[in-house]
mmCIF file of N, CA and C in Angstrom:
data_model
loop_
_atom_site.group_PDB
_atom_site.id
_atom_site.type_symbol
_atom_site.label_atom_id
_atom_site.label_comp_id
_atom_site.label_asym_id
_atom_site.label_seq_id
_atom_site.Cartn_x
_atom_site.Cartn_y
_atom_site.Cartn_z
ATOM 1 N N MET A 1 1.167 -1.224 -0.090
ATOM 2 C CA MET A 1 0.092 0.103 0.011
ATOM 3 C C MET A 1 1.063 1.395 -0.320
ATOM 4 N N GLY A 2 0.506 2.275 -0.850
ATOM 5 C CA GLY A 2 1.252 3.530 -0.689
ATOM 6 C C GLY A 2 0.932 4.854 0.656
ATOM 7 N N GLN A 3 1.531 5.903 0.741
ATOM 8 C CA GLN A 3 1.606 6.669 2.108
ATOM 9 C C GLN A 3 -0.580 7.376 1.467
ATOM 10 N N ASP A 4 -0.975 6.994 2.535
ATOM 11 C CA ASP A 4 -1.956 8.490 2.777
ATOM 12 C C ASP A 4 -1.477 10.080 2.540
ATOM 13 N N GLN A 5 -2.586 10.223 1.948
ATOM 14 C CA GLN A 5 -2.060 11.815 1.814
ATOM 15 C C GLN A 5 -2.793 12.167 2.438
ATOM 16 N N GLY A 6 -3.299 13.339 2.982
ATOM 17 C CA GLY A 6 -4.267 14.456 3.672
ATOM 18 C C GLY A 6 -4.514 15.609 2.412
ATOM 19 N N HIS A 7 -6.038 15.254 2.579
ATOM 20 C CA HIS A 7 -6.261 16.738 2.034
ATOM 21 C C HIS A 7 -7.685 17.097 2.358
ATOM 22 N N LYS A 8 -7.377 18.710 3.263
ATOM 23 C CA LYS A 8 -8.062 18.985 4.126
ATOM 24 C C LYS A 8 -8.808 18.282 5.214
ATOM 25 N N GLY A 9 -8.046 17.413 5.292
ATOM 26 C CA GLY A 9 -9.525 16.243 6.758
ATOM 27 C C GLY A 9 -9.540 15.254 5.849
ATOM 28 N N ALA A 10 -9.565 14.978 4.591
ATOM 29 C CA ALA A 10 -10.228 13.761 3.713
ATOM 30 C C ALA A 10 -8.751 12.874 3.961
ATOM 31 N N THR A 11 -8.898 11.329 3.329
ATOM 32 C CA THR A 11 -7.316 10.292 2.863
ATOM 33 C C THR A 11 -8.084 10.219 1.939
ATOM 34 N N ILE A 12 -7.153 9.806 1.571
ATOM 35 C CA ILE A 12 -6.332 9.356 -0.036
ATOM 36 C C ILE A 12 -5.645 8.193 0.162
ATOM 37 N N ALA A 13 -6.335 6.839 0.209
ATOM 38 C CA ALA A 13 -5.002 5.984 -0.041
ATOM 39 C C ALA A 13 -4.679 5.116 -1.117
ATOM 40 N N ALA A 14 -3.364 5.363 -1.349
ATOM 41 C CA ALA A 14 -3.426 5.468 -2.740
ATOM 42 C C ALA A 14 -2.615 3.390 -2.915
ATOM 43 N N ALA A 15 -3.335 2.766 -3.296
ATOM 44 C CA ALA A 15 -3.109 1.168 -3.416
ATOM 45 C C ALA A 15 -1.705 1.312 -3.836
ATOM 46 N N ALA A 16 -1.183 1.717 -5.171
ATOM 47 C CA ALA A 16 -0.216 1.473 -5.857
ATOM 48 C C ALA A 16 -0.023 2.919 -6.524
ATOM 49 N N PRO A 17 1.437 3.775 -6.929
ATOM 50 C CA PRO A 17 1.999 4.942 -7.425
ATOM 51 C C PRO A 17 1.054 4.977 -8.661
ATOM 52 N N ALA A 18 0.741 5.638 -8.852
ATOM 53 C CA ALA A 18 0.353 6.092 -10.280
ATOM 54 C C ALA A 18 0.636 6.166 -11.407
ATOM 55 N N ALA A 19 0.481 5.471 -12.798
ATOM 56 C CA ALA A 19 1.397 5.259 -13.715
ATOM 57 C C ALA A 19 1.703 7.316 -14.679
ATOM 58 N N ASN A 20 2.368 7.552 -15.124
ATOM 59 C CA ASN A 20 2.818 8.984 -15.530
ATOM 60 C C ASN A 20 1.538 9.119 -16.560
ATOM 61 N N ALA A 21 1.299 8.112 -17.163
ATOM 62 C CA ALA A 21 0.348 8.571 -17.793
ATOM 63 C C ALA A 21 -0.653 7.802 -17.973
ATOM 64 N N PRO A 22 -1.334 7.950 -16.740
ATOM 65 C CA PRO A 22 -2.677 7.052 -17.033
ATOM 66 C C PRO A 22 -3.884 7.053 -18.318
ATOM 67 N N ALA A 23 -5.083 5.979 -17.994
ATOM 68 C CA ALA A 23 -5.416 6.387 -19.420
ATOM 69 C C ALA A 23 -6.386 6.930 -19.085
ATOM 70 N N PRO A 24 -7.261 7.659 -20.044
ATOM 71 C CA PRO A 24 -7.715 8.343 -19.989
ATOM 72 C C PRO A 24 -9.457 7.395 -18.840
ATOM 73 N N VAL A 25 -9.995 7.987 -18.033
ATOM 74 C CA VAL A 25 -11.206 7.438 -16.910
ATOM 75 C C VAL A 25 -11.996 8.012 -16.895
ATOM 76 N N ALA A 26 -13.206 7.515 -17.091
ATOM 77 C CA ALA A 26 -15.014 7.781 -17.226
ATOM 78 C C ALA A 26 -15.619 7.831 -15.533
ATOM 79 N N ALA A 27 -16.290 9.467 -15.243
ATOM 80 C CA ALA A 27 -16.840 8.616 -13.463
ATOM 81 C C ALA A 27 -17.943 8.454 -13.563
ATOM 82 N N ARG A 28 -18.163 7.775 -12.742
ATOM 83 C CA ARG A 28 -19.887 7.534 -12.346
ATOM 84 C C ARG A 28 -20.397 8.091 -10.936
ATOM 85 N N LEU A 29 -21.292 9.049 -11.014
ATOM 86 C CA LEU A 29 -21.931 9.305 -10.252
ATOM 87 C C LEU A 29 -22.995 8.464 -9.265
ATOM 88 N N LEU A 30 -22.619 8.904 -7.982
ATOM 89 C CA LEU A 30 -23.413 7.816 -7.127
ATOM 90 C C LEU A 30 -25.072 8.540 -6.040
ATOM 91 N N GLY A 31 -26.159 7.886 -6.614
ATOM 92 C CA GLY A 31 -26.959 9.155 -5.331
ATOM 93 C C GLY A 31 -26.577 10.222 -5.612
ATOM 94 N N GLU A 32 -27.726 11.228 -5.111
ATOM 95 C CA GLU A 32 -27.882 12.652 -5.298
ATOM 96 C C GLU A 32 -27.688 13.484 -3.995
ATOM 97 N N GLY A 33 -27.282 14.387 -3.674
ATOM 98 C CA GLY A 33 -27.253 14.423 -2.275
ATOM 99 C C GLY A 33 -29.483 15.695 -1.829
ATOM 100 N N PRO A 34 -29.434 15.434 -0.524
ATOM 101 C CA PRO A 34 -30.405 16.327 -0.594
ATOM 102 C C PRO A 34 -30.955 17.946 -0.267
ATOM 103 N N VAL A 35 -30.066 18.570 -0.191
ATOM 104 C CA VAL A 35 -29.226 19.662 -0.392
ATOM 105 C C VAL A 35 -28.633 20.416 -0.811
ATOM 106 N N PRO A 36 -29.519 21.772 -1.629
ATOM 107 C CA PRO A 36 -28.515 21.915 -2.803
ATOM 108 C C PRO A 36 -27.607 23.150 -2.575
ATOM 109 N N VAL A 37 -26.060 22.733 -3.177
ATOM 110 C CA VAL A 37 -25.152 23.803 -3.062
ATOM 111 C C VAL A 37 -25.164 24.501 -3.962
ATOM 112 N N TRP A 38 -24.717 25.715 -3.232
ATOM 113 C CA TRP A 38 -25.212 27.477 -4.116
ATOM 114 C C TRP A 38 -25.832 26.901 -5.153
ATOM 115 N N SER A 39 -27.115 26.870 -4.791
ATOM 116 C CA SER A 39 -28.598 26.840 -5.351
ATOM 117 C C SER A 39 -28.391 25.849 -6.792
ATOM 118 N N MET A 40 -28.074 24.381 -6.535
ATOM 119 C CA MET A 40 -27.683 23.796 -7.480
ATOM 120 C C MET A 40 -27.637 22.655 -6.828
ATOM 121 N N PRO A 41 -27.515 21.144 -7.553
ATOM 122 C CA PRO A 41 -28.256 19.564 -6.807
ATOM 123 C C PRO A 41 -26.457 19.472 -6.755
ATOM 124 N N SER A 42 -26.248 19.029 -6.632
ATOM 125 C CA SER A 42 -25.080 18.810 -5.636
ATOM 126 C C SER A 42 -24.220 17.212 -6.436
ATOM 127 N N SER A 43 -24.917 17.184 -7.843
ATOM 128 C CA SER A 43 -24.008 15.573 -8.636
ATOM 129 C C SER A 43 -24.639 17.462 -9.488
ATOM 130 N N GLU A 44 -24.363 18.588 -9.737
ATOM 131 C CA GLU A 44 -24.044 19.319 -10.713
ATOM 132 C C GLU A 44 -22.941 19.777 -10.623
ATOM 133 N N LEU A 45 -23.052 20.367 -9.319
ATOM 134 C CA LEU A 45 -21.319 20.617 -8.540
ATOM 135 C C LEU A 45 -20.770 19.602 -9.127
ATOM 136 N N LEU A 46 -21.042 18.700 -8.581
ATOM 137 C CA LEU A 46 -19.786 17.512 -9.007
ATOM 138 C C LEU A 46 -19.383 16.886 -10.824
ATOM 139 N N ARG A 47 -20.461 17.449 -11.675
ATOM 140 C CA ARG A 47 -20.400 17.727 -12.893
ATOM 141 C C ARG A 47 -19.545 18.615 -13.564
ATOM 142 N N ARG A 48 -19.820 19.777 -12.892
ATOM 143 C CA ARG A 48 -18.532 20.974 -13.081
ATOM 144 C C ARG A 48 -17.040 20.893 -13.421
ATOM 145 N N ALA A 49 -16.934 20.085 -11.945
ATOM 146 C CA ALA A 49 -15.850 19.685 -11.452
ATOM 147 C C ALA A 49 -14.749 18.878 -11.745
ATOM 148 N N LEU A 50 -15.579 17.624 -12.623
ATOM 149 C CA LEU A 50 -15.638 17.184 -13.333
ATOM 150 C C LEU A 50 -15.334 17.200 -14.464
ATOM 151 N N THR A 51 -16.048 18.192 -15.565
ATOM 152 C CA THR A 51 -15.204 19.152 -16.486
ATOM 153 C C THR A 51 -14.346 19.304 -17.101
ATOM 154 N N ARG A 52 -14.272 20.621 -15.419
ATOM 155 C CA ARG A 52 -12.674 21.237 -15.254
ATOM 156 C C ARG A 52 -11.440 20.142 -15.108
ATOM 157 N N ALA A 53 -11.705 18.940 -14.867
ATOM 158 C CA ALA A 53 -10.531 17.657 -14.433
ATOM 159 C C ALA A 53 -9.991 17.066 -15.995
ATOM 160 N N LYS A 54 -11.216 17.720 -17.028
ATOM 161 C CA LYS A 54 -11.801 17.215 -17.993
ATOM 162 C C LYS A 54 -11.804 15.346 -18.141
ATOM 163 N N VAL A 55 -13.148 15.131 -17.350
ATOM 164 C CA VAL A 55 -13.746 13.537 -17.239
ATOM 165 C C VAL A 55 -14.512 13.542 -17.873
ATOM 166 N N PRO A 56 -15.278 12.582 -18.549
ATOM 167 C CA PRO A 56 -16.162 12.253 -18.789
ATOM 168 C C PRO A 56 -17.287 11.547 -17.987
ATOM 169 N N VAL A 57 -18.213 12.442 -17.684
ATOM 170 C CA VAL A 57 -19.532 11.331 -16.576
ATOM 171 C C VAL A 57 -19.807 10.041 -18.006
ATOM 172 N N ALA A 58 -19.831 8.876 -17.273
ATOM 173 C CA ALA A 58 -20.313 7.689 -17.996
ATOM 174 C C ALA A 58 -21.935 7.660 -18.015
ATOM 175 N N GLY A 59 -22.448 7.603 -19.219
ATOM 176 C CA GLY A 59 -23.555 7.223 -19.789
ATOM 177 C C GLY A 59 -24.890 5.604 -18.994
ATOM 178 N N ALA A 60 -25.413 5.808 -18.610
ATOM 179 C CA ALA A 60 -26.076 5.053 -18.673
ATOM 180 C C ALA A 60 -25.827 3.939 -19.140
ATOM 181 N N GLY A 61 -25.341 2.561 -18.497
ATOM 182 C CA GLY A 61 -24.812 1.080 -19.078
ATOM 183 C C GLY A 61 -23.016 1.231 -19.552
ATOM 184 N N GLU A 62 -22.652 2.255 -18.759
ATOM 185 C CA GLU A 62 -20.842 2.143 -19.837
ATOM 186 C C GLU A 62 -20.420 2.407 -18.358
ATOM 187 N N SER A 63 -19.006 1.975 -18.565
ATOM 188 C CA SER A 63 -18.307 1.705 -17.475
ATOM 189 C C SER A 63 -17.353 3.103 -17.255
ATOM 190 N N ALA A 64 -17.209 2.565 -15.485
ATOM 191 C CA ALA A 64 -16.931 4.241 -15.469
ATOM 192 C C ALA A 64 -15.397 3.459 -13.964
ATOM 193 N N ALA A 65 -14.533 3.644 -14.194
ATOM 194 C CA ALA A 65 -13.218 3.476 -13.300
ATOM 195 C C ALA A 65 -13.312 4.608 -11.692
ATOM 196 N N LEU A 66 -14.546 6.229 -11.855
ATOM 197 C CA LEU A 66 -13.924 6.937 -11.314
ATOM 198 C C LEU A 66 -15.520 6.910 -10.477
ATOM 199 N N LEU A 67 -15.584 5.927 -9.361
ATOM 200 C CA LEU A 67 -16.825 6.232 -8.755
ATOM 201 C C LEU A 67 -16.846 7.295 -7.733
ATOM 202 N N LEU A 68 -17.756 8.285 -7.427
ATOM 203 C CA LEU A 68 -18.105 9.456 -6.508
ATOM 204 C C LEU A 68 -19.550 9.327 -6.354
ATOM 205 N N ARG A 69 -19.282 9.594 -4.944
ATOM 206 C CA ARG A 69 -20.918 9.899 -3.920
ATOM 207 C C ARG A 69 -21.264 10.889 -4.618
ATOM 208 N N ALA A 70 -22.419 11.414 -4.746
ATOM 209 C CA ALA A 70 -22.857 12.592 -5.630
ATOM 210 C C ALA A 70 -23.606 14.020 -4.122
ATOM 211 N N ASP A 71 -23.644 12.977 -2.347
ATOM 212 C CA ASP A 71 -24.210 13.422 -1.523
ATOM 213 C C ASP A 71 -22.748 14.111 -1.012
ATOM 214 N N HIS A 72 -21.823 13.994 -1.345
ATOM 215 C CA HIS A 72 -20.304 14.786 -0.797
ATOM 216 C C HIS A 72 -19.843 15.655 -1.274
ATOM 217 N N VAL A 73 -19.642 16.866 -1.246
ATOM 218 C CA VAL A 73 -19.080 17.923 -1.857
ATOM 219 C C VAL A 73 -17.689 17.728 -1.326
ATOM 220 N N TYR A 74 -16.607 17.979 -2.872
ATOM 221 C CA TYR A 74 -15.184 17.961 -2.993
ATOM 222 C C TYR A 74 -14.642 18.770 -3.472
ATOM 223 N N ASP A 75 -13.929 18.916 -3.182
ATOM 224 C CA ASP A 75 -12.605 20.649 -3.814
ATOM 225 C C ASP A 75 -12.499 19.655 -5.346
ATOM 226 N N ALA A 76 -12.591 20.741 -6.256
ATOM 227 C CA ALA A 76 -12.277 20.442 -7.760
ATOM 228 C C ALA A 76 -11.214 19.475 -7.891
ATOM 229 N N ALA A 77 -9.620 20.629 -7.280
ATOM 230 C CA ALA A 77 -8.794 20.144 -7.235
ATOM 231 C C ALA A 77 -8.491 19.115 -7.071
ATOM 232 N N LEU A 78 -9.380 18.686 -5.886
ATOM 233 C CA LEU A 78 -9.172 17.124 -5.442
ATOM 234 C C LEU A 78 -9.443 16.327 -6.639
ATOM 235 N N VAL A 79 -11.083 16.396 -7.160
ATOM 236 C CA VAL A 79 -11.687 15.996 -8.147
ATOM 237 C C VAL A 79 -10.453 15.649 -9.098
ATOM 238 N N GLY A 80 -9.792 16.278 -9.911
ATOM 239 C CA GLY A 80 -8.468 16.219 -10.538
ATOM 240 C C GLY A 80 -7.283 15.148 -10.317
ATOM 241 N N GLN A 81 -7.515 14.864 -8.975
ATOM 242 C CA GLN A 81 -6.299 14.538 -8.062
ATOM 243 C C GLN A 81 -7.010 13.087 -8.164
ATOM 244 N N MET A 82 -8.427 12.477 -7.653
ATOM 245 C CA MET A 82 -8.747 11.384 -8.069
ATOM 246 C C MET A 82 -8.873 10.638 -9.185
ATOM 247 N N ALA A 83 -8.951 11.811 -10.629
ATOM 248 C CA ALA A 83 -8.897 11.352 -11.923
ATOM 249 C C ALA A 83 -7.344 10.915 -12.073
ATOM 250 N N ARG A 84 -6.895 11.372 -11.777
ATOM 251 C CA ARG A 84 -5.070 11.088 -12.052
ATOM 252 C C ARG A 84 -4.649 9.626 -11.598
ATOM 253 N N SER A 85 -5.290 8.859 -10.222
ATOM 254 C CA SER A 85 -4.698 8.480 -9.130
ATOM 255 C C SER A 85 -5.637 7.131 -9.012
ATOM 256 N N PRO A 86 -5.437 5.993 -10.406
ATOM 257 C CA PRO A 86 -5.300 5.080 -9.914
ATOM 258 C C PRO A 86 -5.428 4.213 -8.584
ATOM 259 N N GLY A 87 -6.420 3.719 -8.343
ATOM 260 C CA GLY A 87 -5.932 2.073 -7.336
ATOM 261 C C GLY A 87 -6.336 3.112 -6.128
ATOM 262 N N THR A 88 -7.251 4.574 -5.189
ATOM 263 C CA THR A 88 -7.642 5.302 -4.484
ATOM 264 C C THR A 88 -8.244 5.414 -4.240
ATOM 265 N N LEU A 89 -8.539 5.445 -3.008
ATOM 266 C CA LEU A 89 -10.046 5.621 -2.088
ATOM 267 C C LEU A 89 -9.765 6.748 -1.321
ATOM 268 N N LEU A 90 -11.335 7.316 -1.664
ATOM 269 C CA LEU A 90 -10.669 8.594 -0.701
ATOM 270 C C LEU A 90 -12.468 8.259 0.367
ATOM 271 N N LEU A 91 -11.536 9.013 1.661
ATOM 272 C CA LEU A 91 -12.689 8.025 2.568
ATOM 273 C C LEU A 91 -12.442 10.016 3.673
ATOM 274 N N ARG A 92 -14.345 9.774 4.107
ATOM 275 C CA ARG A 92 -14.627 11.128 5.083
ATOM 276 C C ARG A 92 -13.516 11.136 6.279
ATOM 277 N N PRO A 93 -12.886 12.387 6.636
ATOM 278 C CA PRO A 93 -12.586 12.537 8.043
ATOM 279 C C PRO A 93 -13.412 12.278 8.959
ATOM 280 N N GLU A 94 -14.703 11.979 9.377
ATOM 281 C CA GLU A 94 -15.277 12.007 10.682
ATOM 282 C C GLU A 94 -15.091 10.692 10.665
ATOM 283 N N ASP A 95 -15.445 9.988 9.690
ATOM 284 C CA ASP A 95 -15.652 7.969 10.099
ATOM 285 C C ASP A 95 -14.935 7.557 9.445
ATOM 286 N N ARG A 96 -14.415 7.714 8.791
ATOM 287 C CA ARG A 96 -13.524 7.351 8.034
ATOM 288 C C ARG A 96 -14.220 6.499 5.851
ATOM 289 N N ARG A 97 -15.792 6.485 6.049
ATOM 290 C CA ARG A 97 -16.518 5.449 5.500
ATOM 291 C C ARG A 97 -15.853 6.100 3.899
ATOM 292 N N PRO A 98 -16.498 5.773 2.939
ATOM 293 C CA PRO A 98 -15.659 6.136 1.668
ATOM 294 C C PRO A 98 -16.512 6.734 0.352
ATOM 295 N N VAL A 99 -16.141 7.252 0.605
ATOM 296 C CA VAL A 99 -16.995 8.238 -0.442
ATOM 297 C C VAL A 99 -16.804 8.424 -1.848
ATOM 298 N N ALA A 100 -14.898 8.088 -2.682
ATOM 299 C CA ALA A 100 -15.099 7.631 -4.042
ATOM 300 C C ALA A 100 -13.829 6.955 -4.023
ATOM 301 N N ALA A 101 -14.027 6.207 -5.133
ATOM 302 C CA ALA A 101 -12.774 5.631 -5.363
ATOM 303 C C ALA A 101 -12.777 5.663 -6.930
ATOM 304 N N HIS A 102 -11.131 5.094 -6.972
ATOM 305 C CA HIS A 102 -11.053 5.065 -8.841
ATOM 306 C C HIS A 102 -10.146 3.510 -9.043
ATOM 307 N N LEU A 103 -10.758 3.087 -9.826
ATOM 308 C CA LEU A 103 -10.363 1.577 -9.580
ATOM 309 C C LEU A 103 -9.308 1.184 -10.026
ATOM 310 N N PRO A 104 -8.454 0.484 -10.042
ATOM 311 C CA PRO A 104 -7.136 0.016 -10.964
ATOM 312 C C PRO A 104 -7.099 -0.047 -12.226
ATOM 313 N N ALA A 105 -6.400 -0.468 -12.835
ATOM 314 C CA ALA A 105 -6.422 -0.360 -14.124
ATOM 315 C C ALA A 105 -6.932 -2.354 -13.929
ATOM 316 N N GLY A 106 -7.758 -2.759 -15.385
ATOM 317 C CA GLY A 106 -8.449 -3.694 -14.970
ATOM 318 C C GLY A 106 -9.004 -4.694 -14.337
ATOM 319 N N ALA A 107 -10.084 -3.695 -13.600
ATOM 320 C CA ALA A 107 -11.348 -4.004 -13.058
ATOM 321 C C ALA A 107 -11.932 -3.898 -13.814
ATOM 322 N N GLY A 108 -13.291 -5.026 -13.401
ATOM 323 C CA GLY A 108 -14.153 -5.662 -14.456
ATOM 324 C C GLY A 108 -15.607 -4.977 -13.655
ATOM 325 N N ALA A 109 -16.798 -5.098 -14.779
ATOM 326 C CA ALA A 109 -18.099 -4.002 -14.646
ATOM 327 C C ALA A 109 -18.031 -5.047 -13.026
ATOM 328 N N THR A 110 -17.972 -6.369 -12.811
ATOM 329 C CA THR A 110 -18.727 -6.675 -11.699
ATOM 330 C C THR A 110 -18.039 -6.265 -10.362
ATOM 331 N N GLN A 111 -16.827 -6.365 -10.552
ATOM 332 C CA GLN A 111 -16.175 -5.591 -9.264
ATOM 333 C C GLN A 111 -16.282 -3.737 -9.171
ATOM 334 N N ALA A 112 -16.082 -3.224 -10.526
ATOM 335 C CA ALA A 112 -17.116 -1.861 -10.540
ATOM 336 C C ALA A 112 -18.285 -1.408 -9.943
ATOM 337 N N GLU A 113 -19.106 -2.653 -9.419
ATOM 338 C CA GLU A 113 -20.743 -2.600 -9.692
ATOM 339 C C GLU A 113 -20.620 -2.741 -7.854
ATOM 340 N N ALA A 114 -20.100 -3.431 -7.797
ATOM 341 C CA ALA A 114 -19.438 -4.008 -6.162
ATOM 342 C C ALA A 114 -19.358 -3.137 -5.656
ATOM 343 N N VAL A 115 -17.705 -2.136 -6.092
ATOM 344 C CA VAL A 115 -17.597 -1.232 -5.148
ATOM 345 C C VAL A 115 -18.738 -0.062 -5.188
ATOM 346 N N ALA A 116 -19.522 0.101 -5.990
ATOM 347 C CA ALA A 116 -20.341 1.519 -5.971
ATOM 348 C C ALA A 116 -21.417 1.068 -4.957
ATOM 349 N N GLN A 117 -21.986 -0.008 -5.115
ATOM 350 C CA GLN A 117 -22.323 -0.619 -3.769
ATOM 351 C C GLN A 117 -22.137 -0.537 -2.579
ATOM 352 N N ALA A 118 -20.859 -0.505 -2.229
ATOM 353 C CA ALA A 118 -19.901 -0.327 -1.157
ATOM 354 C C ALA A 118 -20.414 0.944 -0.709
ATOM 355 N N LEU A 119 -19.907 2.219 -1.823
ATOM 356 C CA LEU A 119 -20.035 3.899 -1.727
ATOM 357 C C LEU A 119 -21.357 4.093 -1.019
ATOM 358 N N LEU A 120 -22.162 3.380 -1.484
ATOM 359 C CA LEU A 120 -23.405 4.090 -0.977
ATOM 360 C C LEU A 120 -23.704 3.253 -0.124
#
């Protein structure tokens, strides 16, 4: 396991060092936040952060390696860092519950769905 890196209280646990040129990644948003952030759904705020990081949101039935709970508010820089870091898991600082994961290369659809269910 790689060293944990803190970001404003959150923890990113790296399973392995990221490659210099990681493969393009798509994101999947999980759920929706019950309270709007800056008058918009939390998923829209997250979509904007993903757009700035040049990460497409996967459509229905498409595979995605970056899984993010939409009821969690992320710093845009953190979203970009997660997109560039395969094999990472983002934990909430208050209870260390996982809120986002970037699956390692080679993860299949079954593994991605299992991780998505664990994040919810």
